[in-house]
PDB file of C-alpha atoms in Angstrom:
ATOM      1  CA  MET A 192     -15.847   7.058  15.846  1.00 49.00           C
ATOM      2  CA  LYS A 193     -14.634   4.279  13.550  1.00 55.00           C
ATOM      3  CA  ARG A 194     -11.376   2.651  14.650  1.00 53.00           C
ATOM      4  CA  LEU A 195      -8.646   2.416  12.024  1.00 51.00           C
ATOM      5  CA  PRO A 196      -7.022  -0.920  11.279  1.00 60.00           C
ATOM      6  CA  GLN A 197      -3.613  -1.518  12.866  1.00 83.00           C
ATOM      7  CA  GLU A 198      -2.530  -3.414   9.775  1.00 87.00           C
ATOM      8  CA  VAL A 199      -3.401  -3.900   6.126  1.00 89.00           C
ATOM      9  CA  ARG A 200      -2.520  -6.804   3.881  1.00 92.00           C
ATOM     10  CA  ILE A 201      -1.118  -7.135   0.393  1.00 94.00           C
ATOM     11  CA  VAL A 202      -3.914  -8.676  -1.691  1.00 94.00           C
ATOM     12  CA  GLY A 203      -2.027 -10.024  -4.712  1.00 93.00           C
ATOM     13  CA  GLY A 204       1.307 -10.936  -6.241  1.00 94.00           C
ATOM     14  CA  ARG A 205       4.300 -12.610  -4.668  1.00 95.00           C
ATOM     15  CA  TRP A 206       3.702 -10.989  -1.244  1.00 94.00           C
ATOM     16  CA  LYS A 207       0.005 -11.881  -1.193  1.00 94.00           C
ATOM     17  CA  ARG A 208      -1.391 -12.061   2.370  1.00 93.00           C
ATOM     18  CA  THR A 209       1.645 -10.213   3.811  1.00 93.00           C
ATOM     19  CA  ARG A 210       0.504  -7.929   6.601  1.00 91.00           C
ATOM     20  CA  LEU A 211       1.797  -4.368   6.938  1.00 88.00           C
ATOM     21  CA  ALA A 212       1.706  -2.459  10.192  1.00 86.00           C
ATOM     22  CA  VAL A 213      -0.208   0.819  10.119  1.00 88.00           C
ATOM     23  CA  ALA A 214       0.883   3.703  12.332  1.00 87.00           C
ATOM     24  CA  ASP A 215      -1.701   5.037  14.748  1.00 86.00           C
ATOM     25  CA  LYS A 216      -1.741   8.620  13.430  1.00 88.00           C
ATOM     26  CA  PRO A 217      -4.752  10.949  13.297  1.00 88.00           C
ATOM     27  CA  GLY A 218      -5.914  11.372   9.704  1.00 86.00           C
ATOM     28  CA  LEU A 219      -4.023   8.348   8.359  1.00 88.00           C
ATOM     29  CA  ARG A 220      -6.492   6.296   6.331  1.00 88.00           C
ATOM     30  CA  PRO A 221      -4.854   3.384   4.513  1.00 89.00           C
ATOM     31  CA  THR A 222      -6.477   2.376   1.253  1.00 89.00           C
ATOM     32  CA  PRO A 223      -8.714  -0.578   2.174  1.00 89.00           C
ATOM     33  CA  ASP A 224      -7.918  -4.048   0.828  1.00 89.00           C
ATOM     34  CA  ARG A 225     -11.067  -4.123  -1.294  1.00 92.00           C
ATOM     35  CA  VAL A 226     -10.291  -0.779  -2.964  1.00 93.00           C
ATOM     36  CA  ARG A 227      -6.725  -1.856  -3.795  1.00 92.00           C
ATOM     37  CA  GLU A 228      -8.003  -5.175  -5.108  1.00 92.00           C
ATOM     38  CA  THR A 229     -10.439  -3.367  -7.414  1.00 94.00           C
ATOM     39  CA  LEU A 230      -7.770  -0.907  -8.602  1.00 94.00           C
ATOM     40  CA  PHE A 231      -5.333  -3.674  -9.482  1.00 92.00           C
ATOM     41  CA  ASN A 232      -8.081  -5.711 -11.154  1.00 91.00           C
ATOM     42  CA  TRP A 233      -8.542  -2.734 -13.500  1.00 94.00           C
ATOM     43  CA  LEU A 234      -4.803  -2.315 -14.082  1.00 91.00           C
ATOM     44  CA  GLY A 235      -4.100  -6.021 -14.407  1.00 87.00           C
ATOM     45  CA  GLN A 236      -2.585  -8.580 -12.097  1.00 86.00           C
ATOM     46  CA  ASP A 237       0.874  -8.540 -13.696  1.00 92.00           C
ATOM     47  CA  LEU A 238       2.638  -5.175 -13.584  1.00 94.00           C
ATOM     48  CA  THR A 239       6.004  -6.490 -14.782  1.00 95.00           C
ATOM     49  CA  GLY A 240       8.119  -3.589 -15.966  1.00 94.00           C
ATOM     50  CA  TRP A 241       5.677  -0.888 -14.841  1.00 96.00           C
ATOM     51  CA  ARG A 242       6.534   2.113 -12.678  1.00 96.00           C
ATOM     52  CA  CYS A 243       4.393   2.687  -9.614  1.00 93.00           C
ATOM     53  CA  LEU A 244       3.849   6.038  -7.851  1.00 95.00           C
ATOM     54  CA  ASP A 245       2.238   6.143  -4.400  1.00 94.00           C
ATOM     55  CA  ALA A 246       1.910   9.935  -4.043  1.00 94.00           C
ATOM     56  CA  PHE A 247       0.464   9.952  -0.508  1.00 93.00           C
ATOM     57  CA  ALA A 248       2.137   6.802   0.763  1.00 93.00           C
ATOM     58  CA  GLY A 249       1.102   6.734   4.441  1.00 92.00           C
ATOM     59  CA  SER A 250       1.267   2.997   5.127  1.00 90.00           C
ATOM     60  CA  GLY A 251       2.826   2.282   1.708  1.00 92.00           C
ATOM     61  CA  ALA A 252       0.099  -0.214   0.856  1.00 92.00           C
ATOM     62  CA  LEU A 253      -0.431   0.958  -2.746  1.00 93.00           C
ATOM     63  CA  GLY A 254       3.263   1.155  -3.598  1.00 93.00           C
ATOM     64  CA  LEU A 255       4.043  -2.205  -2.040  1.00 93.00           C
ATOM     65  CA  GLU A 256       1.020  -3.755  -3.756  1.00 94.00           C
ATOM     66  CA  GLY A 257       2.456  -2.606  -7.092  1.00 94.00           C
ATOM     67  CA  ALA A 258       5.878  -4.035  -6.219  1.00 94.00           C
ATOM     68  CA  SER A 259       4.283  -7.311  -5.165  1.00 95.00           C
ATOM     69  CA  ARG A 260       2.700  -7.545  -8.604  1.00 95.00           C
ATOM     70  CA  GLY A 261       6.011  -7.057 -10.426  1.00 95.00           C
ATOM     71  CA  ALA A 262       6.437  -3.296 -10.869  1.00 95.00           C
ATOM     72  CA  ALA A 263      10.040  -2.590 -11.848  1.00 96.00           C
ATOM     73  CA  HIS A 264      10.201   0.658  -9.909  1.00 95.00           C
ATOM     74  CA  GLY A 265       8.176   2.120  -7.072  1.00 92.00           C
ATOM     75  CA  LEU A 266       8.245   5.647  -5.698  1.00 95.00           C
ATOM     76  CA  MET A 267       6.471   6.359  -2.420  1.00 94.00           C
ATOM     77  CA  VAL A 268       6.075  10.027  -1.477  1.00 95.00           C
ATOM     78  CA  GLU A 269       5.200  10.956   2.107  1.00 94.00           C
ATOM     79  CA  GLN A 270       5.698  14.262   3.939  1.00 94.00           C
ATOM     80  CA  ASP A 271       5.131  13.057   7.527  1.00 93.00           C
ATOM     81  CA  PRO A 272       8.555  12.094   8.967  1.00 92.00           C
ATOM     82  CA  ASP A 273       6.915   9.660  11.415  1.00 90.00           C
ATOM     83  CA  LEU A 274       5.600   7.695   8.439  1.00 92.00           C
ATOM     84  CA  VAL A 275       8.715   7.940   6.263  1.00 91.00           C
ATOM     85  CA  THR A 276      10.914   5.882   8.619  1.00 87.00           C
ATOM     86  CA  PRO A 277       8.741   2.730   8.455  1.00 83.00           C
ATOM     87  CA  LEU A 278       8.430   3.129   4.655  1.00 85.00           C
ATOM     88  CA  ARG A 279      12.205   3.108   4.299  1.00 86.00           C
ATOM     89  CA  LYS A 280      12.312  -0.202   6.185  1.00 80.00           C
ATOM     90  CA  ALA A 281       9.648  -1.823   3.955  1.00 72.00           C
TER      91      ALA A 281
END
């Protein structure tokens, strides 16, 4: 069984290289750094003024990546209460 990472990192923007803790929850699979990097290469490095939706937030990596790159507004949606508390602190 593959072990999940205990942290992920922001790959671009003003919080580049910032590490985010990942909860040890069954089924939680944070979007890997490389996938987020590819996604934001397609969207562009500067998201100034954009709105960012992270519909299955989990670790919050996608939403925080958007904020790091200048998104004006970010909405992270998560149904697991154990994961919501750390997202509110981020």
